[in-house]
Coordinates of C-alpha atoms and ligand atoms in Angstrom, one line a residue:
X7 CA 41.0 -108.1 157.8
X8 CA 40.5 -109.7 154.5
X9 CA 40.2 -106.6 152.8
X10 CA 43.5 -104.9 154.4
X11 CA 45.2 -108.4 153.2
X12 CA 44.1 -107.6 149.9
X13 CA 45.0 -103.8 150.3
X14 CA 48.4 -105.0 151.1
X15 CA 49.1 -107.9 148.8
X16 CA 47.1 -108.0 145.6
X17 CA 46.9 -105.1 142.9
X18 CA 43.2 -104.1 142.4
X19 CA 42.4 -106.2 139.1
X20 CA 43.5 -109.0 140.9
X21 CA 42.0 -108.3 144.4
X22 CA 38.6 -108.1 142.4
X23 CA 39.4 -111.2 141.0
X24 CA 40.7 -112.4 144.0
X25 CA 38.4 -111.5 146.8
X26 CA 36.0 -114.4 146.7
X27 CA 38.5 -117.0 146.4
X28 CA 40.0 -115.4 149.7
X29 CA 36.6 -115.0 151.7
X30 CA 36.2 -118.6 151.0
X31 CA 39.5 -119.8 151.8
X32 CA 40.1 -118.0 155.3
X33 CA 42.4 -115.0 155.1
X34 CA 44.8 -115.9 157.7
X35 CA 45.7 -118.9 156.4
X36 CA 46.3 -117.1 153.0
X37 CA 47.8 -113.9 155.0
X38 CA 50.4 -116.5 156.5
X39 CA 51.3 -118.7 153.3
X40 CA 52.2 -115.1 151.5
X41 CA 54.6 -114.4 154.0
X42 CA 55.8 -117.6 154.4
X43 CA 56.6 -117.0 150.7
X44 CA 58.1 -114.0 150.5
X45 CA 60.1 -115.1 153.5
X46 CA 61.8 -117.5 151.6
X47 CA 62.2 -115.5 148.6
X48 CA 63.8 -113.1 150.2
X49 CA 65.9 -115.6 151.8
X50 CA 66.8 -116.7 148.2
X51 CA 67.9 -112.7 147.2
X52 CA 69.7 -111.8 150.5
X53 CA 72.3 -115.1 149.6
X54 CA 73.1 -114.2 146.4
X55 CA 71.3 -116.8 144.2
X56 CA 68.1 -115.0 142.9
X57 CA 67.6 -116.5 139.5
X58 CA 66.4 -113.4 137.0
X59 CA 65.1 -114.3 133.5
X60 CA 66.4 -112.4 130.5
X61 CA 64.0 -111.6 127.9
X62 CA 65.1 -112.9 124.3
X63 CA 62.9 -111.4 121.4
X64 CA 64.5 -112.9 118.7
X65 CA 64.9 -116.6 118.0
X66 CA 67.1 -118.8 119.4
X67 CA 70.4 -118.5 118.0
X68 CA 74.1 -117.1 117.8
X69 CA 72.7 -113.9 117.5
X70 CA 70.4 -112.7 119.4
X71 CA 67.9 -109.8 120.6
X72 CA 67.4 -109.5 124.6
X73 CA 65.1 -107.1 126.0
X74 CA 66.6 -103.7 127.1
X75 CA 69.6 -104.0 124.6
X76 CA 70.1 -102.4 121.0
X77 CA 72.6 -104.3 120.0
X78 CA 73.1 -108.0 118.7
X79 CA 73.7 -110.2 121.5
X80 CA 76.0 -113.1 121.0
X81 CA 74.4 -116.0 122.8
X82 CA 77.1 -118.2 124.6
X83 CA 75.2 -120.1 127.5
X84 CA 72.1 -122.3 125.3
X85 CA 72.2 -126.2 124.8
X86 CA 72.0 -125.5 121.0
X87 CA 75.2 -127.3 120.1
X88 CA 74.8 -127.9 117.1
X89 CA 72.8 -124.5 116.2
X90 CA 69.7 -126.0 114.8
X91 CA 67.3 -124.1 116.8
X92 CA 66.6 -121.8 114.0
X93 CA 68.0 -124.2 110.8
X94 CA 66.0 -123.4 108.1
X95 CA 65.3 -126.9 107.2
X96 CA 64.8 -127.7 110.7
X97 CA 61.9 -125.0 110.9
X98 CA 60.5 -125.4 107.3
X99 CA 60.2 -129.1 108.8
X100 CA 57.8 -128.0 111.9
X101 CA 55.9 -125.5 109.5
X102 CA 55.3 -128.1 106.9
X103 CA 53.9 -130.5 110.0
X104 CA 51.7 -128.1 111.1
X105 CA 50.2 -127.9 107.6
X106 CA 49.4 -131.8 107.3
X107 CA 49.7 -133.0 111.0
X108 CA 47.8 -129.8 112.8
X109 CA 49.2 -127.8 115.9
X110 CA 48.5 -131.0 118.7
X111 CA 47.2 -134.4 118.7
X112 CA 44.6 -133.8 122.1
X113 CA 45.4 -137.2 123.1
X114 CA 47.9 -139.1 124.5
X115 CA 49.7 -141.9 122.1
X116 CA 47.6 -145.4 123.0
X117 CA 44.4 -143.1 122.5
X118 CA 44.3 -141.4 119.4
X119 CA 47.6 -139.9 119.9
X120 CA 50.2 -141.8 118.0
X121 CA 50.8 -140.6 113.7
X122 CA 53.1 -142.0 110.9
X123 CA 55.7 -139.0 112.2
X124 CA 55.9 -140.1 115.4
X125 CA 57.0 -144.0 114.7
X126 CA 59.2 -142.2 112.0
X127 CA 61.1 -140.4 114.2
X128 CA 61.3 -143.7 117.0
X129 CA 62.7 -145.1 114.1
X130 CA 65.2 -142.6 113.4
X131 CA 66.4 -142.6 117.1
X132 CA 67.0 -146.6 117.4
X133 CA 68.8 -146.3 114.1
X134 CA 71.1 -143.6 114.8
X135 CA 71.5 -145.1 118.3
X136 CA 72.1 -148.7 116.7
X137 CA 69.6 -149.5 119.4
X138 CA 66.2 -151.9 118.6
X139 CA 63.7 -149.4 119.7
X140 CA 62.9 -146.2 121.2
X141 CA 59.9 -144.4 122.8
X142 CA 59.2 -140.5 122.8
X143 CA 57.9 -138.6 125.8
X144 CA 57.1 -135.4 125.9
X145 CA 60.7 -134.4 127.7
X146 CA 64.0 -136.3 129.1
X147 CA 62.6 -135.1 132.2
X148 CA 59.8 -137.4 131.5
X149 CA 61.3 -140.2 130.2
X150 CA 64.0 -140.7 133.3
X151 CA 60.6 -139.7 135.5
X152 CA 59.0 -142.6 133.9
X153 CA 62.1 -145.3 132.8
X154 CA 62.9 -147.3 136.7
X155 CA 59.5 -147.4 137.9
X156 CA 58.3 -149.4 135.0
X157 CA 61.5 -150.9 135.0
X158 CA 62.1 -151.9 138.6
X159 CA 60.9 -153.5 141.3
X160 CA 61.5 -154.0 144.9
X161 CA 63.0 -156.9 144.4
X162 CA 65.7 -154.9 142.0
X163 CA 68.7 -152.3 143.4
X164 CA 69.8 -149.4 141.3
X165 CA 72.9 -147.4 141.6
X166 CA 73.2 -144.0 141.0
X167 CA 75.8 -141.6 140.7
X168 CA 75.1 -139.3 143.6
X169 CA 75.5 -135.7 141.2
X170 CA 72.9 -137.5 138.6
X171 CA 70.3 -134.5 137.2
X172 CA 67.4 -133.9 139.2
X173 CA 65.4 -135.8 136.9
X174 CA 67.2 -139.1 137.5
X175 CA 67.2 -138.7 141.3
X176 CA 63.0 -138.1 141.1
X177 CA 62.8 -141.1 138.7
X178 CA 65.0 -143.2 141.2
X179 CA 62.7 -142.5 144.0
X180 CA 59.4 -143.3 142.3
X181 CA 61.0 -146.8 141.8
X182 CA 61.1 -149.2 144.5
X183 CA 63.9 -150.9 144.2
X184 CA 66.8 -150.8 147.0
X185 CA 68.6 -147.4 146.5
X186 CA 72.5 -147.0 146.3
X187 CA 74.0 -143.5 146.1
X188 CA 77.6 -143.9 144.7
X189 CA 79.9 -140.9 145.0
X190 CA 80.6 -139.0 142.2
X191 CA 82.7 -140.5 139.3
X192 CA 83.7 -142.9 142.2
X193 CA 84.9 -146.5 141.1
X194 CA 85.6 -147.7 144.3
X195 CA 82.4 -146.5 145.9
X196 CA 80.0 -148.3 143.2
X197 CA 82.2 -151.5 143.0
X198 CA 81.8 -152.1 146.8
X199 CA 78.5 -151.4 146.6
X200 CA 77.8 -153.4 143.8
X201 CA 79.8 -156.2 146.3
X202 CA 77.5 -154.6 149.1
X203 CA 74.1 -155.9 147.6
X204 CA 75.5 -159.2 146.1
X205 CA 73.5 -161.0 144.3
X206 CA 70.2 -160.9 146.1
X207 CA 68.8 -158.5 143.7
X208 CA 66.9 -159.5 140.6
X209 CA 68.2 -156.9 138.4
X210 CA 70.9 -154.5 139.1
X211 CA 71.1 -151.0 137.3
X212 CA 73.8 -148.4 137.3
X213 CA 72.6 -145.4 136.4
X214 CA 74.8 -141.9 135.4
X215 CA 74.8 -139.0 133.2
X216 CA 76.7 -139.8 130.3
X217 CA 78.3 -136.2 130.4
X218 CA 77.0 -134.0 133.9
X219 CA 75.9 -130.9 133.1
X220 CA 77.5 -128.9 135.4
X221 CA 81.0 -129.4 134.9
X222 CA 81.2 -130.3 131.7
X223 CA 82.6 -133.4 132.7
X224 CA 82.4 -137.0 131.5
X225 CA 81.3 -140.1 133.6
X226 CA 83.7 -142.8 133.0
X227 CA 81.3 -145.0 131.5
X228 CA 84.2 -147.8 129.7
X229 CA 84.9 -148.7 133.6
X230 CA 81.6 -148.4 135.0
X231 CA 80.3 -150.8 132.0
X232 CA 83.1 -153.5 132.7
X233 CA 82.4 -152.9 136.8
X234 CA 78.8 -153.9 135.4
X235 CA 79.7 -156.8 133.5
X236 CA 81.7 -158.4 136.3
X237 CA 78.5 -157.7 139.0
X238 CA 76.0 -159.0 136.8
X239 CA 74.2 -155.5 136.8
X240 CA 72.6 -153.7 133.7
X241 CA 73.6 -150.3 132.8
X242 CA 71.8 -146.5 131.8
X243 CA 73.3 -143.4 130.7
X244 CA 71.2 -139.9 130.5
X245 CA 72.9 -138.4 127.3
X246 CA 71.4 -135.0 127.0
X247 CA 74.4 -133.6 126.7
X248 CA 76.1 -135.7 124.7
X249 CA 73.9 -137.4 121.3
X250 CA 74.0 -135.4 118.1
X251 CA 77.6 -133.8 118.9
X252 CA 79.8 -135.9 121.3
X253 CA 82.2 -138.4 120.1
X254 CA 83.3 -138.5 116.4
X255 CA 80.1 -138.5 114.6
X256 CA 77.7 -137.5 117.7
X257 CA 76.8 -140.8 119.0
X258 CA 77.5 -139.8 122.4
X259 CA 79.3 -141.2 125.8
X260 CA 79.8 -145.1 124.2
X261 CA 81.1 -143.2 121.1
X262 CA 83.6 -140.8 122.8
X263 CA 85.3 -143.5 124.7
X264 CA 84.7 -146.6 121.4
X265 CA 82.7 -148.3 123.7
X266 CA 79.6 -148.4 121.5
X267 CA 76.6 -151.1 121.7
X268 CA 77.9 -151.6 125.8
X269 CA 75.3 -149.5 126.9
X270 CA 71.6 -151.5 128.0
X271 CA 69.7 -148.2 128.5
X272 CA 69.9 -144.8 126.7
X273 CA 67.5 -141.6 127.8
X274 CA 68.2 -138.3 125.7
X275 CA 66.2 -135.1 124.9
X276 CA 65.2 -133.6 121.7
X277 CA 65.1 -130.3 123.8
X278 CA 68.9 -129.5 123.3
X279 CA 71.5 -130.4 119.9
X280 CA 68.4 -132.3 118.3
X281 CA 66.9 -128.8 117.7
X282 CA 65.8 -127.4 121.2
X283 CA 62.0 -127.4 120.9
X284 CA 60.8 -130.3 123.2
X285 CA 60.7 -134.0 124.2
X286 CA 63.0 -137.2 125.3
X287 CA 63.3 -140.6 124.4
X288 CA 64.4 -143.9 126.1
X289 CA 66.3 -146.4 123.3
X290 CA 67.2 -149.8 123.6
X291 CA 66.0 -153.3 124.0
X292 CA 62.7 -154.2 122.0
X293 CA 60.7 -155.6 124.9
X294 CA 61.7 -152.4 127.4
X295 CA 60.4 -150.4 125.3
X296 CA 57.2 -152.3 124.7
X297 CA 56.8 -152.5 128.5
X298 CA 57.5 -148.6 128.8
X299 CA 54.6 -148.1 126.1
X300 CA 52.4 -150.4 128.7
X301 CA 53.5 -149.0 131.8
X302 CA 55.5 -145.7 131.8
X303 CA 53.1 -143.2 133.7
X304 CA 54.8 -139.9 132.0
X305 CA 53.6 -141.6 128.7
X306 CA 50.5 -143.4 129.5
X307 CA 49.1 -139.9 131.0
X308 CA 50.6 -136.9 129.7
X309 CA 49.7 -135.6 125.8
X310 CA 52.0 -136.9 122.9
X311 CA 54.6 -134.9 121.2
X312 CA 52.9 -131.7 118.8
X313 CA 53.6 -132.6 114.8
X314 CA 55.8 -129.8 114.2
X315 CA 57.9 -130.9 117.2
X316 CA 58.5 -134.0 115.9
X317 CA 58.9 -132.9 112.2
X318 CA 61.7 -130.9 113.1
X319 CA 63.2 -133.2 115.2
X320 CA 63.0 -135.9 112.4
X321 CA 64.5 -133.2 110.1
X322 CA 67.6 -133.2 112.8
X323 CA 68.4 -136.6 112.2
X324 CA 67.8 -136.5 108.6
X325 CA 71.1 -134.2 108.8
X326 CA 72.6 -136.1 111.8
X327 CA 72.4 -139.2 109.9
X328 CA 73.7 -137.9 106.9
X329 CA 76.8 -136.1 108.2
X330 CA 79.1 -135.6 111.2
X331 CA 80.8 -132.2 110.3
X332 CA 78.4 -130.0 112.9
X333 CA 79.8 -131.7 115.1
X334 CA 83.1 -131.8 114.3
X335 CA 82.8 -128.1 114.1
X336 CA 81.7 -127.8 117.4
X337 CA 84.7 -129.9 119.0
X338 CA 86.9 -127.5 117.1
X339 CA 85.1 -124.4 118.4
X340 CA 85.3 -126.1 122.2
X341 CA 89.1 -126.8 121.8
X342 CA 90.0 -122.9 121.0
X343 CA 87.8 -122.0 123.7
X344 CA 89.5 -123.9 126.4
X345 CA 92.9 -123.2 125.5
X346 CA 92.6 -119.5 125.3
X347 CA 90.5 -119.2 128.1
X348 CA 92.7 -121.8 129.7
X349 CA 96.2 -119.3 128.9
X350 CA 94.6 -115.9 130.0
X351 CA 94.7 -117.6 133.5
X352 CA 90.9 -119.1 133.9
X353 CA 89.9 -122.5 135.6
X354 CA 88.0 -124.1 133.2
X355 CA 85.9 -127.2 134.7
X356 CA 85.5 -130.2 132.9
X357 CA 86.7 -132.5 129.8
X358 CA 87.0 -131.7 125.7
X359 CA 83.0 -130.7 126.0
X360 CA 81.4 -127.7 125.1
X361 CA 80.1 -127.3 128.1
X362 CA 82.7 -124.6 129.1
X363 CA 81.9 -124.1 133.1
X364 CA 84.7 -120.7 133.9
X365 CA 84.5 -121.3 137.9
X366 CA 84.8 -118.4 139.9
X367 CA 83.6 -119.8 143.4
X368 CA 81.2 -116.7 144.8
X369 CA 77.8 -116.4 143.8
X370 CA 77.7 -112.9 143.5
X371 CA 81.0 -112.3 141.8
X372 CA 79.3 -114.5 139.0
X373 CA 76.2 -113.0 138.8
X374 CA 78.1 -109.5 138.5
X375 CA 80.3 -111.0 136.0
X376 CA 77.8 -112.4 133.8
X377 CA 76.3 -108.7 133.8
X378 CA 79.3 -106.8 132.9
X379 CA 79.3 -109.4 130.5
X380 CA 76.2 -108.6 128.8
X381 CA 77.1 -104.9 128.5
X382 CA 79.8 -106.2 126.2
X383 CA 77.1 -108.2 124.1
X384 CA 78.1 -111.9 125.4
X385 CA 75.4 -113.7 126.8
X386 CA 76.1 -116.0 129.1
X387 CA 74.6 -117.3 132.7
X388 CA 75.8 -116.7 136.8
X389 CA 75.1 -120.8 137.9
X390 CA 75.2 -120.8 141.8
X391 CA 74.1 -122.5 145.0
X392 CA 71.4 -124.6 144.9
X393 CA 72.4 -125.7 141.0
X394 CA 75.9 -126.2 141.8
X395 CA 77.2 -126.5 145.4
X396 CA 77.4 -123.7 147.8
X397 CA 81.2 -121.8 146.8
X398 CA 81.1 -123.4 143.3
X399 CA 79.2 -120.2 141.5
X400 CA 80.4 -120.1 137.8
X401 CA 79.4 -118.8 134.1
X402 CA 78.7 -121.9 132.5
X403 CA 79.9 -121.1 128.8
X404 CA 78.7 -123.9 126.2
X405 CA 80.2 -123.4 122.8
X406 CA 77.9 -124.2 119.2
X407 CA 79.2 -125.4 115.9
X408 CA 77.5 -122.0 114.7
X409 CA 79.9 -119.9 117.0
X410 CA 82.6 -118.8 114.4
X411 CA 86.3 -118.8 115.5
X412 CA 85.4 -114.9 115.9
X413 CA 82.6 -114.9 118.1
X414 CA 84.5 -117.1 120.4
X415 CA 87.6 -115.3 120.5
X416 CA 85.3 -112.1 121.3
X417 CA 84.1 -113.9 123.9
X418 CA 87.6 -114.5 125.5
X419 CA 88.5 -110.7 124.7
X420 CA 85.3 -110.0 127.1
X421 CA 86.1 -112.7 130.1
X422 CA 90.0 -111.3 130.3
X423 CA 88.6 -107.6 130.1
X424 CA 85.8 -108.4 133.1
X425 CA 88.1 -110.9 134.3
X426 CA 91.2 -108.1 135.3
X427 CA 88.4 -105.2 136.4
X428 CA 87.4 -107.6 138.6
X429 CA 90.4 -109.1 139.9
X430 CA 90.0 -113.2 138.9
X431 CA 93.2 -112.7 136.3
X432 CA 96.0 -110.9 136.3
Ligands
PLP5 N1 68.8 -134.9 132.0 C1 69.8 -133.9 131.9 C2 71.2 -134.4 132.2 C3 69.5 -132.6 131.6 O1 70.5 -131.7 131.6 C4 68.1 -132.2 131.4 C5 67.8 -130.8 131.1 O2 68.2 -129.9 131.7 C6 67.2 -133.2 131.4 C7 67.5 -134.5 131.7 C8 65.7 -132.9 131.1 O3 65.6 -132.8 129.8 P1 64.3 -132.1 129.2 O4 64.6 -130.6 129.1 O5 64.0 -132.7 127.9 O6 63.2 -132.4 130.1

């Protein structure tokens, strides 16, 4: 029986491998958890929402190489804003680290994991956030997976926007403080809940995305920070999508709206504008973040940031510190985008942001879409069900500073080309 399950299953290398492992195990059980899973990944390909990865052989840039195409590829759907995946300065930075600093630190940072470049770059996050402090973790997945649990108790409530990145909503429920889901962008629904838990709760905490990642669109954080003032509560925003090229200079959500300083908690990524390789950081008050270093499981247990990460990272601000005109470019390139796209007769979600989501509703019509788009050397990404909500399937374009005014407007030619052949404009 075992043996037909391998026969049927597992290509020979592997069934050699394999076969022990099964005999040991039980093969029924094994038998039954491989169908099991195949059940539900065909599930996954019969509605439509099958996630395929493209191959890139090149770096990550404007330009690009993808497997099983000749031709340059022009690369519309990555969170490289400002384009300094592949600055030269940027990567001479990461090759220089790895000279002096090695490839890895085999620790984590209270161990023997923490080097001048590291506290550098906290440095240069606090300052360019105007913030007293910050603490790096190996992603903003980590950091919002590590922030409330440290930071809240039961006797706390936090209020989250209910279409907060996945990463918030898993941080929120390793917490255990009393849990409020407001709706989406909802004043209403988080003031009477603020009114709802009164003021039995130690702390309070509202918690959004500064910009949400789906729809490009922005919370509306100068009214959620006075609805916190008047309820007493403290306040977080998850910029990922917003430091180094939102608002005039890059500052972010408080910047876009002149709000800055209002904000109590800030969580970003390095792994997007701040030069794509890797890692997050929480910024704000001194003695959060000396509790995070003390408590935060996601840093206490997992290994710190590699040197040439953070080299290249500090190189980022270097420049972000220096000069806002990346990401005034990028505004620029965002704003020619939209209006074109916007004319031609396309729904374009979303507020002045790069991210540039072009709804078309059905999850296969995007998928198709951003295939035929492909062929015309644009590369951009079908989002559907369960990333967005079911009958919300769209290409979510995002726009770089390093997109030139004709890159985007080939991009437009393409959309209204695919667009008419597949009947979404006239
Ligand atoms: N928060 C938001 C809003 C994001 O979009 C992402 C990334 O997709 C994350 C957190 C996680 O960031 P990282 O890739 O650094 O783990």
């Amino acid at each position: 029986m075992m043996i037909r399950g391998c026969k049927v299953f597992l290509k020979s290398s592997v069934c050699r491998v394999g076969l022990a492992g099964a005999l040991s195990r039980g093969t029924h059980a094994h038998t039954a958890f491989r169908s099991l899973l195949k059940e539900q990944l065909n599930a996954i390909k019969v509605a439509g929402t099958w996630k395929a990865e493209r191959i890139i052989t090149s770096k990550q840039d404007v330009g690009i190489s993808v497997q099983g195409s000749n031709n340059k590829i022009l690369n519309f759907c990555a969170n490289n804003y400002l384009g300094l995946s592949s600055h030269p300065d940027v990567v001479e930075a990461g090759k220089k680290a790895l000279d002096e600093f090695g490839a890895g630190l085999s620790s984590v940072r209270f161990i023997c994991g923490t080097q001048s470049i590291h506290k550098k770059l906290e440095r240069q996050i606090s300052e360019f956030h105007g913030r007293e402090d910050a603490i790096l973790y190996p992603s903003c997945f980590d950091a919002n997976a590590g922030l409330f649990e440290a930071m809240l108790g039961p006797e706390d409530a936090v209020f989250s926007d209910e279409l907060n990145h996945a990463s918030i909503i898993d941080g929120i429920r390793l917490c255990k403080a009393k849990k409020y889901r407001y709706k989406h962008r909802d004043l209403n629904d988080l003031e009477n809940l603020l009114k709802e838990a009164g003021n039995s709760a130690r702390t309070k905490l509202v918690v959004t995305d500064g910009v949400f990642s789906m729809d490009g669109n922005v919370a509306p954080l100068k009214a959620i920070c006075d609805l916190a003032e008047k309820y007493n509560a403290l306040t977080f925003i998850d910029e990922c999508h917003a430091t180094g090229f939102f608002g005039k200079t890059g500052r972010g959500t408080e910047e876009f709206f002149g709000i800055e300083g209002r904000v109590d908690v800030i969580n970003s990524t390095l792994g997007k504008a701040l030069g794509g390789a890797a890692g997050g950081y929480t910024t704000g008050p001194k003695e959060l973040i000396d509790l995070l270093r003390q408590k935060s499981r996601p840093y206490l247990f997992s290994n710190s940031l590699p040197p040439p990460v953070v080299a290249s990272a500090s190189k980022v601000f270097d420049l972000l510190l220096s000069s806002s005109e990346l990401c005034e470019r990028v505004a620029k390139g965002t704003a020619r985008f939209r209006s074109a796209m916007t004319k031609a007769g396309f729904t374009i979600s979303g507020e002045q942001h790069p991210i540039c989501p072009v709804m078309l509703g059905d999850a296969r019509l995007a998928s198709q879409f951003a295939d035929k788009m492909l062929l015309e050397g644009i590369y951009v990404i079908g989002f559907s069900y369960p990333v967005v909500p079911q009958g919300k399937a769209r290409i979510r374009v995002q726009i770089s500073s390093a997109h030139s005014d004709d890159d985007i407007d080939r991009a437009v030619d393409a959309f209204v080309r695919i667009g008419k052949e597949l009947n979404v404009v006239s």
